[in-house]
Short mmCIF file of C-alpha atoms in Angstrom, two decimals:
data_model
loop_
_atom_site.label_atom_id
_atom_site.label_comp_id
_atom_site.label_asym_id
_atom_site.label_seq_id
_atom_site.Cartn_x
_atom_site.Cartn_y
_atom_site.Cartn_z
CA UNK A 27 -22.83 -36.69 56.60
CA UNK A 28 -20.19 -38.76 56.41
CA UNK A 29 -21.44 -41.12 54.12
CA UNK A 30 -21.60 -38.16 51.96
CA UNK A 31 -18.44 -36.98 52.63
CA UNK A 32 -16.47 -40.29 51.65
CA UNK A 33 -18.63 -40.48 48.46
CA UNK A 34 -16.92 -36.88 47.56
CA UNK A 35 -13.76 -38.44 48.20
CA UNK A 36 -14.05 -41.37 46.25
CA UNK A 37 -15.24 -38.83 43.49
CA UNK A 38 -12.75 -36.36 43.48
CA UNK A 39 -9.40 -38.88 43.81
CA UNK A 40 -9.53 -39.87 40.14
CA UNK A 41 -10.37 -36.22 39.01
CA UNK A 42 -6.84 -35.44 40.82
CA UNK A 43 -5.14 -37.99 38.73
CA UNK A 44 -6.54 -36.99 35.66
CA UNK A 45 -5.62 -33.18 36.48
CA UNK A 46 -2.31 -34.21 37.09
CA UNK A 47 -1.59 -35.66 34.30
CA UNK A 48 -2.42 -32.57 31.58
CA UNK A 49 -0.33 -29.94 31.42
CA UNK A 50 -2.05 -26.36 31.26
CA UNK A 51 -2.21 -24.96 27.78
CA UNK A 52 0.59 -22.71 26.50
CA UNK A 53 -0.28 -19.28 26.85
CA UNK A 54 0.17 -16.51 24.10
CA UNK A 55 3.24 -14.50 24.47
CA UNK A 56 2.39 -11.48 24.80
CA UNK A 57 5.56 -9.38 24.84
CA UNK A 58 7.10 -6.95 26.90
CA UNK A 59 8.01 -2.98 27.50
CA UNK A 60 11.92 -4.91 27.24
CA UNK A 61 10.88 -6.41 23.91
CA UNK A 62 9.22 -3.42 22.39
CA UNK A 63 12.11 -1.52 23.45
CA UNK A 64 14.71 -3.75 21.51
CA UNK A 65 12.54 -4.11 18.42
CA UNK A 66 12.07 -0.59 17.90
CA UNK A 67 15.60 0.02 18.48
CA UNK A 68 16.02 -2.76 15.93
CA UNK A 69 14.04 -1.27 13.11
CA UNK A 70 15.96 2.17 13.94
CA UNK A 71 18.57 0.03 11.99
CA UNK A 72 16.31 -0.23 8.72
CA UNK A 73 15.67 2.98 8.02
CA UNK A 74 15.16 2.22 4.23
CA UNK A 75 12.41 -0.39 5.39
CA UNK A 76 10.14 1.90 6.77
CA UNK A 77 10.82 5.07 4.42
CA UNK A 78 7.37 5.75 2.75
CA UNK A 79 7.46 9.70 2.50
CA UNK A 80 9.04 8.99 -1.41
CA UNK A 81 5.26 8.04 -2.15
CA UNK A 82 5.06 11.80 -3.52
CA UNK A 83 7.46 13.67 -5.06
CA UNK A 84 7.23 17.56 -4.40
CA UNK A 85 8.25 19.27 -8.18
CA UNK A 86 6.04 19.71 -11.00
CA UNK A 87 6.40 16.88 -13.83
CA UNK A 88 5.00 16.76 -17.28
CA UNK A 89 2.08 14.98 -18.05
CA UNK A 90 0.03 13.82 -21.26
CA UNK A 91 -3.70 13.60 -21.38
CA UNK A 92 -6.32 13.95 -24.13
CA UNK A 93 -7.16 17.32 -25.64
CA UNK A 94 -10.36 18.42 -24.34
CA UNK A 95 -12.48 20.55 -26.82
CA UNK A 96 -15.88 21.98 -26.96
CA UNK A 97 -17.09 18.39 -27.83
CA UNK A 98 -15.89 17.31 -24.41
CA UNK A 99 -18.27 19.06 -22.73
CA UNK A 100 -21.79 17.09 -23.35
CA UNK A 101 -25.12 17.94 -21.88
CA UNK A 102 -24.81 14.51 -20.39
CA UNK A 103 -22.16 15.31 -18.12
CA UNK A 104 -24.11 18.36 -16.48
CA UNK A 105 -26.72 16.74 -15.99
CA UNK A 106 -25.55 13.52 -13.96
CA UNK A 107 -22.95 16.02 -11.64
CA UNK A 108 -26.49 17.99 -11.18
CA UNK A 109 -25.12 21.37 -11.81
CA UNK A 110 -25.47 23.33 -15.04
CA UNK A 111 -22.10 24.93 -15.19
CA UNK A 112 -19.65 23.02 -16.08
CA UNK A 113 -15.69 24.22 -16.18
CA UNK A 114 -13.52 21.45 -17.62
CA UNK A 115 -9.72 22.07 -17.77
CA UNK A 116 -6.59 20.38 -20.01
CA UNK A 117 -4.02 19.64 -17.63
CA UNK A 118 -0.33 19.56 -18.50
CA UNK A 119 2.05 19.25 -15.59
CA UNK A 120 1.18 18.32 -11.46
CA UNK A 121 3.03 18.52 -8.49
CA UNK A 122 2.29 16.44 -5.52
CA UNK A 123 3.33 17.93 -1.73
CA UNK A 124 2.95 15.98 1.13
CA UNK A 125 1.76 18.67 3.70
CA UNK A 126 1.71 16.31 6.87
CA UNK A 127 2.19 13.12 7.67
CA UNK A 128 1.36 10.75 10.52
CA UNK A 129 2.48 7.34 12.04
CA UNK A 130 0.78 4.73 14.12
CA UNK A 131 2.87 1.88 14.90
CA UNK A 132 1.61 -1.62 16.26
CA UNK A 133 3.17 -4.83 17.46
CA UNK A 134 1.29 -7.41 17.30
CA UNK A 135 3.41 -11.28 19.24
CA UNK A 136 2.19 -14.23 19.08
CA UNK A 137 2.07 -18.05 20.11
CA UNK A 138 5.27 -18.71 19.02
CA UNK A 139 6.81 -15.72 20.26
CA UNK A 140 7.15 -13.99 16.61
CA UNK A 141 5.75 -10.36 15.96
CA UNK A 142 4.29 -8.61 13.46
CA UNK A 143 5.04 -5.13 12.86
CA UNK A 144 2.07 -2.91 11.42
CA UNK A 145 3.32 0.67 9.73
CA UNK A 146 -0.02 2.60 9.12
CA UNK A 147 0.58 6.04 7.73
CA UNK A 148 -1.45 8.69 6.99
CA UNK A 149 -0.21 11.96 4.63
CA UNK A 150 -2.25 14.96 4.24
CA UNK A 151 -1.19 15.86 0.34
CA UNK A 152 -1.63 19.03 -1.88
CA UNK A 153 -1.62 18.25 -5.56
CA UNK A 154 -1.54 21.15 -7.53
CA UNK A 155 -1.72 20.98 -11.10
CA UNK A 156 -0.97 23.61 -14.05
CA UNK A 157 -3.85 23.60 -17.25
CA UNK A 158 -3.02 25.11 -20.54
CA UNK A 159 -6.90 25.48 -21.31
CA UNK A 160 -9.75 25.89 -19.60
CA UNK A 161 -13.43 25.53 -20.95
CA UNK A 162 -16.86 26.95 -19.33
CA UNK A 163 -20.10 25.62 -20.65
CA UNK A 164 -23.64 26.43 -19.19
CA UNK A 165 -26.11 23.74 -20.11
CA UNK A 166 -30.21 24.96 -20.21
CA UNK A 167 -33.36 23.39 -21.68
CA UNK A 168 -34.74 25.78 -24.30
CA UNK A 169 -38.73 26.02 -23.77
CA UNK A 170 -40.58 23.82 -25.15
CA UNK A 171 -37.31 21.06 -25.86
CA UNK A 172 -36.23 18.18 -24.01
CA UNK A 173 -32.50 18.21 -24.53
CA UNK A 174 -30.48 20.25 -22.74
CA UNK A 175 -28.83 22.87 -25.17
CA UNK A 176 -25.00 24.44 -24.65
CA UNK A 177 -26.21 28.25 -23.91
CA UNK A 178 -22.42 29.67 -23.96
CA UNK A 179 -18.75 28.46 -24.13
CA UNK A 180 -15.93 30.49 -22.98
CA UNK A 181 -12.50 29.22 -23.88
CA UNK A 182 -9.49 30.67 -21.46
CA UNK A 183 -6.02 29.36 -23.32
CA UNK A 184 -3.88 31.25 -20.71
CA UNK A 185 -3.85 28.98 -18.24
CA UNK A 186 -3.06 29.24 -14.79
CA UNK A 187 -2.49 26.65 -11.54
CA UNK A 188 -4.72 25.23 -9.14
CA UNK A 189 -4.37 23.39 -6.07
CA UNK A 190 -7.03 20.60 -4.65
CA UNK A 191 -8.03 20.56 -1.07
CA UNK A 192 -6.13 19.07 1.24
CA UNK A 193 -5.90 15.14 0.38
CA UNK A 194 -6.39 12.08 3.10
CA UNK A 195 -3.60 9.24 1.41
CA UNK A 196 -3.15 6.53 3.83
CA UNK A 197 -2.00 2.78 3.77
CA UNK A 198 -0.21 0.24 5.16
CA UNK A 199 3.18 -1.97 5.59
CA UNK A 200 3.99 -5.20 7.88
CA UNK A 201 7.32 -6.12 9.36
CA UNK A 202 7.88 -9.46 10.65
CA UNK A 203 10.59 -9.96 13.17
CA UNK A 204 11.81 -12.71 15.63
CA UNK A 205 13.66 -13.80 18.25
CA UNK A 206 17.26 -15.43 17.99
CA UNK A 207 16.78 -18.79 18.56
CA UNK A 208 19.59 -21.29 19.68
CA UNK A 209 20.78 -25.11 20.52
CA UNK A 210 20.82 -26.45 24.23
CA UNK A 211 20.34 -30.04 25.58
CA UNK A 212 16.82 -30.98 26.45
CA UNK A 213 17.45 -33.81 29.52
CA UNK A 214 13.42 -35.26 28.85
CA UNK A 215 14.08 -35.75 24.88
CA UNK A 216 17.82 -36.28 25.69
CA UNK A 217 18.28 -34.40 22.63
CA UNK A 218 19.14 -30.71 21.21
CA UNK A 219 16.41 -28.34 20.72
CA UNK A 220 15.89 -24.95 19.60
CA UNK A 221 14.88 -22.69 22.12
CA UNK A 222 14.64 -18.60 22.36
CA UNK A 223 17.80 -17.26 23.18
CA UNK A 224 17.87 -15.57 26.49
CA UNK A 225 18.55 -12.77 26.63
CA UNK A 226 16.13 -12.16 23.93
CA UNK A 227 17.40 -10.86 20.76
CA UNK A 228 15.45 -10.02 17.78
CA UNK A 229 15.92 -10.40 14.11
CA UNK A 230 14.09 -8.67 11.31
CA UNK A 231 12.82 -11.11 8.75
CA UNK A 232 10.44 -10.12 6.56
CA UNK A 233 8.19 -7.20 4.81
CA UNK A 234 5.78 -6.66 2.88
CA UNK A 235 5.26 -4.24 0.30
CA UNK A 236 2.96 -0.95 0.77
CA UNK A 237 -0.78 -0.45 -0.54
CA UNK A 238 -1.79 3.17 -0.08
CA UNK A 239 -4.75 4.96 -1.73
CA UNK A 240 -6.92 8.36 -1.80
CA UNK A 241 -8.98 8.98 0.13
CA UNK A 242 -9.82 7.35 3.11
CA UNK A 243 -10.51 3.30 2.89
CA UNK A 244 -14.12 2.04 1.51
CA UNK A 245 -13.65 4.92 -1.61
CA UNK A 246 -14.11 3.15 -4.97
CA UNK A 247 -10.84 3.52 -6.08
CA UNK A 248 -8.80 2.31 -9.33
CA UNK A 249 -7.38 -1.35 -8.67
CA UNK A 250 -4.11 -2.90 -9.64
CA UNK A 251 -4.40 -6.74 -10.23
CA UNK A 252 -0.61 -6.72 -11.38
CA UNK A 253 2.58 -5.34 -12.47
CA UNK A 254 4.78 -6.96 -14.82
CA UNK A 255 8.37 -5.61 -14.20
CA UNK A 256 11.01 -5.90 -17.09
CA UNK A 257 14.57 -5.24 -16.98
CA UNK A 258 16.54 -4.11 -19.98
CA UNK A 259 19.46 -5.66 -19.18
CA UNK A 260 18.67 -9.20 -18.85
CA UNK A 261 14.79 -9.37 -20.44
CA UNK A 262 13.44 -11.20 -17.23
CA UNK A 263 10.39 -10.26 -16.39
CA UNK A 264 9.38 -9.92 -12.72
CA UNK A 265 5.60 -9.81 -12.01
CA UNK A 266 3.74 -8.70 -8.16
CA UNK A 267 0.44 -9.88 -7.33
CA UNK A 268 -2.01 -7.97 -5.71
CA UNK A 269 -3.32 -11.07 -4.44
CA UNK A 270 -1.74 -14.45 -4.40
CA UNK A 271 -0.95 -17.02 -1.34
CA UNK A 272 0.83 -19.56 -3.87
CA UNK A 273 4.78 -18.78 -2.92
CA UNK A 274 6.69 -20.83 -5.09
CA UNK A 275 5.16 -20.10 -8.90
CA UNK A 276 4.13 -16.69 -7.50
CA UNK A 277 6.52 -15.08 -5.17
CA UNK A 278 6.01 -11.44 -5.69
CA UNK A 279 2.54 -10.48 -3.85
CA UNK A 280 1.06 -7.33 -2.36
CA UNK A 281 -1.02 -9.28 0.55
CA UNK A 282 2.11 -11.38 1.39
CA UNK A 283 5.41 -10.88 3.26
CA UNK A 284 8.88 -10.90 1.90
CA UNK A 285 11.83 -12.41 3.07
CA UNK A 286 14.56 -9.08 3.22
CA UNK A 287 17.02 -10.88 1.46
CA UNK A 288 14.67 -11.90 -1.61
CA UNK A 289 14.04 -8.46 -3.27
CA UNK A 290 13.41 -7.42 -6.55
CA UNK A 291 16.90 -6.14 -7.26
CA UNK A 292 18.05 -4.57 -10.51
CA UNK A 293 21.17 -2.61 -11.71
CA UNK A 294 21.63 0.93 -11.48
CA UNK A 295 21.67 2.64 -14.68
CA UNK A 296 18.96 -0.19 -16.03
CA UNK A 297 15.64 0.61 -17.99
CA UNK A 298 12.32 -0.96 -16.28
CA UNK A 299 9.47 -1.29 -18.26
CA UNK A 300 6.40 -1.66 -16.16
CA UNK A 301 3.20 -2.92 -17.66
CA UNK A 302 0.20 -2.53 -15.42
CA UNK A 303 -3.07 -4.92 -15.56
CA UNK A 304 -6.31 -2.85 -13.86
CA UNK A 305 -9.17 -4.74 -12.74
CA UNK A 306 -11.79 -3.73 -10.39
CA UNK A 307 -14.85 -2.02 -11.43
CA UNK A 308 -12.47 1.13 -12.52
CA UNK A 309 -11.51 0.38 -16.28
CA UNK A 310 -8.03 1.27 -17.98
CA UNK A 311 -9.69 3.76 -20.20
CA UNK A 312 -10.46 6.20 -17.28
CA UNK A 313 -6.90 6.27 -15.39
CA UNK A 314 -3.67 7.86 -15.35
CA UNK A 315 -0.50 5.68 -14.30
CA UNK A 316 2.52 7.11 -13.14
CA UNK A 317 6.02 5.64 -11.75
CA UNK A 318 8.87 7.02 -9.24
CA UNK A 319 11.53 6.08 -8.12
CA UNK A 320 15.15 7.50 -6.22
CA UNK A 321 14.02 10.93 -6.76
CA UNK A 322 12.16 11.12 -10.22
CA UNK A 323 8.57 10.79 -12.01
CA UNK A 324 7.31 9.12 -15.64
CA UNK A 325 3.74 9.07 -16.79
CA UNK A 326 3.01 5.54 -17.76
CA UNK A 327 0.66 6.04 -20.85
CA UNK A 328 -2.06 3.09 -20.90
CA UNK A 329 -0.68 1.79 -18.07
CA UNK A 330 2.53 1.03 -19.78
CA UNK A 331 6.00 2.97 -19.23
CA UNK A 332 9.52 2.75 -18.63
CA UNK A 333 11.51 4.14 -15.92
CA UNK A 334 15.25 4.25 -15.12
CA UNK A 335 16.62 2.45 -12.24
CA UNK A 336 18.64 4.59 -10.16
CA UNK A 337 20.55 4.95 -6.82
CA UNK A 338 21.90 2.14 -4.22
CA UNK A 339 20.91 -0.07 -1.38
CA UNK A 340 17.09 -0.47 -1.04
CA UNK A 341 14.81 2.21 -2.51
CA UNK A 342 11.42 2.67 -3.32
CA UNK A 343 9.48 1.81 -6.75
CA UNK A 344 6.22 3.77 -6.59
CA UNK A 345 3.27 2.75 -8.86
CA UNK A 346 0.43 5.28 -9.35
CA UNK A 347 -3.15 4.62 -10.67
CA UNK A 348 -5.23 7.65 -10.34
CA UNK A 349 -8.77 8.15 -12.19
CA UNK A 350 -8.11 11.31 -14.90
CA UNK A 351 -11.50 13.12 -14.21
CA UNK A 352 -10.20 14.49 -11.40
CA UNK A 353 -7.97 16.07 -13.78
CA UNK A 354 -10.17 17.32 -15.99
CA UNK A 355 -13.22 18.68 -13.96
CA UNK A 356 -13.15 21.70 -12.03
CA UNK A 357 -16.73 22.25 -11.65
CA UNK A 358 -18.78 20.17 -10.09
CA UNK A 359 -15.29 18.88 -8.82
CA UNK A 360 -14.30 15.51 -9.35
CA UNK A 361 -13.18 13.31 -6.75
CA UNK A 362 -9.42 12.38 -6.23
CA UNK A 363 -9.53 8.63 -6.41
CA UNK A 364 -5.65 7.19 -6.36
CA UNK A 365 -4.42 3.77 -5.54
CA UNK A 366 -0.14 3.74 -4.73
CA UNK A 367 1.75 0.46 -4.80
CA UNK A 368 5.03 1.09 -2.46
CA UNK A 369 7.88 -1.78 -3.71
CA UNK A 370 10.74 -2.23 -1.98
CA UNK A 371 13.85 -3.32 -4.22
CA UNK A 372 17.35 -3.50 -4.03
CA UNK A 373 19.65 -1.87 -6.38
CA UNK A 374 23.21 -3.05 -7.06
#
């Protein structure tokens, strides 16, 4: 026994000194009740930054599509929504309402005692619409015939409004904010070094822009690869990403953050033309763009528009890319599918 007990000695000395000479890993900071507290009552200060109930703007608006006519309603189009009646309808002005909304807010800290800020809304939204004309086809296969034949068409040029169900539009926004950081002496380096200020402060840094969509997520919905932003006054040309991680040829991104003091700013008064490039499985062809901004709505017509820049401060430039079937069909009902672009910039 005691040989074994000086062997365990003779074993365990070193470890000691090894031990003793690592410090423990840094541990993740993991925040406080005291530092959500101050960084809420922080972004209380930003109420611009986390507006995002502009998305939709509640009065009817004028809108250009294609004429429908009794050649818009083909066999082919019964058959693959796998109903025989078919109602198809011209639409010429919309209204969007947001009926409800919802807010779940998220701080995330990390390692180096930063945090990240998630904003995930949800809106429940009534778009109503008003159609000029309104046509009813029912499609049959005569006996004896393989092609489906158009039995009747009724044509209603009266029109009327309608209203969709209630709409799921939800999406998301990051914040990035930390803590006030200052000088002292650091006896071991015998040297200043930056250390968090105590007590803590925070700072609001960054943000990113907003990428909403109807419905829920996993939909097929249209896609945005990029808008090219063009200001009358000056002819520069500002273009956002939907995805890019290079930060110095690219700077404008949807998928990155943004330094508050780096906006897109323009002049009140000024005329943006906006030029949108689709991608995605959704072409061109089958969407409806739209833009908004300090109160006000344009239809962008292929994608391509202009819109005047209004107001003060930080607003909101909303991009809209909504598939137009669910304009057009009213039986079988086609889906909403909508993607939003929320864009921060700062008018002087």
């Amino acid at each position: 026994m005691k040989y074994l007990t000086w062997l365990s000695l003779v074993i365990m000395i070193p470890l000691v000194f090894i031990n003793c000479g690592n410090e423990p890993p840094e541990e993740f900071y993991n925040g406080t009740p005291e530092d959500d507290s101050l960084i809420n009552n922080l972004l209380a200060q930003y109420p611009y930054f986390l507006k995002t109930d502009d998305i939709l703007l509640n009065q009817y608006i004028n809108v250009k599509l294609k004429d429908i006519s009794p050649e818009s309603l083909p066999a082919s189009d019964s058959f693959f929504r796998g109903e025989s009646i078919l109602v198809k309808q011209h639409v010429d002005s919309l209204c969007d309402k947001i009926a409800s909304s919802a807010r779940f807010k998220d701080l995330w800290y990390t390692k180096d005692t930063t945090c990240t800020v998630y904003l995930f809304d949800t809106f429940k939204v009534v778009r109503s619409v008003h159609f000029d004309v309104e046509y009813r086809g029912f499609y049959f296969y005569p006996p004896g015939d393989t092609d489906r034949k158009l039995d009747s068409l009724g044509i209603d040029s009266t029109g009327g409004y309608r209203s969709y169900d209630t709409l799921t539009l939800e999406g998301l926004r990051h914040l990035y904010v930390e803590p006030v950081k200052e000088k002292v002496w650091d006896e071991d380096a015998q040297d200043s070094v930056w250390k968090v200020k105590e007590p803590r402060e925070w700072l609001l840094k960054r943000i990113s822009y907003g990428n909403y969509a109807i419905p829920n997520r996993g939909a097929s919905i249209p896609y945005i690869s990029r808008a090219y932003l063009t200001a009358k006054s000056t002819g520069k040309t500002d273009t956002i990403w939907a995805v890019n991680y290079d930060t110095l040829t690219y700077p404008h991104a949807m998928n990155r953050l943004r330094h508050i003091d780096s906006l897109l700013e323009y002049t009140n008064g000024d005329t943006l033309t906006i030029d949108l490039l689709i991608g995605g499985t959704i072409p061109e062809s089958l969407c409806t763009f739209f833009a908004q901004q300090d109160g006000k709505k344009v239809q962008l017509l292929d994608g391509t528009g202009k819109i005047q820049i209004t107001g003060s401060g930080v607003t909101n430039l909303v991009i809209e890319a909504i598939v137009t079937d669910a304009f057009y069909y009213v039986k079988p009902a086609s889906p909403v599918l909508a993607r939003f672009w929320l864009i921060p910039i700062r008018v002087k």
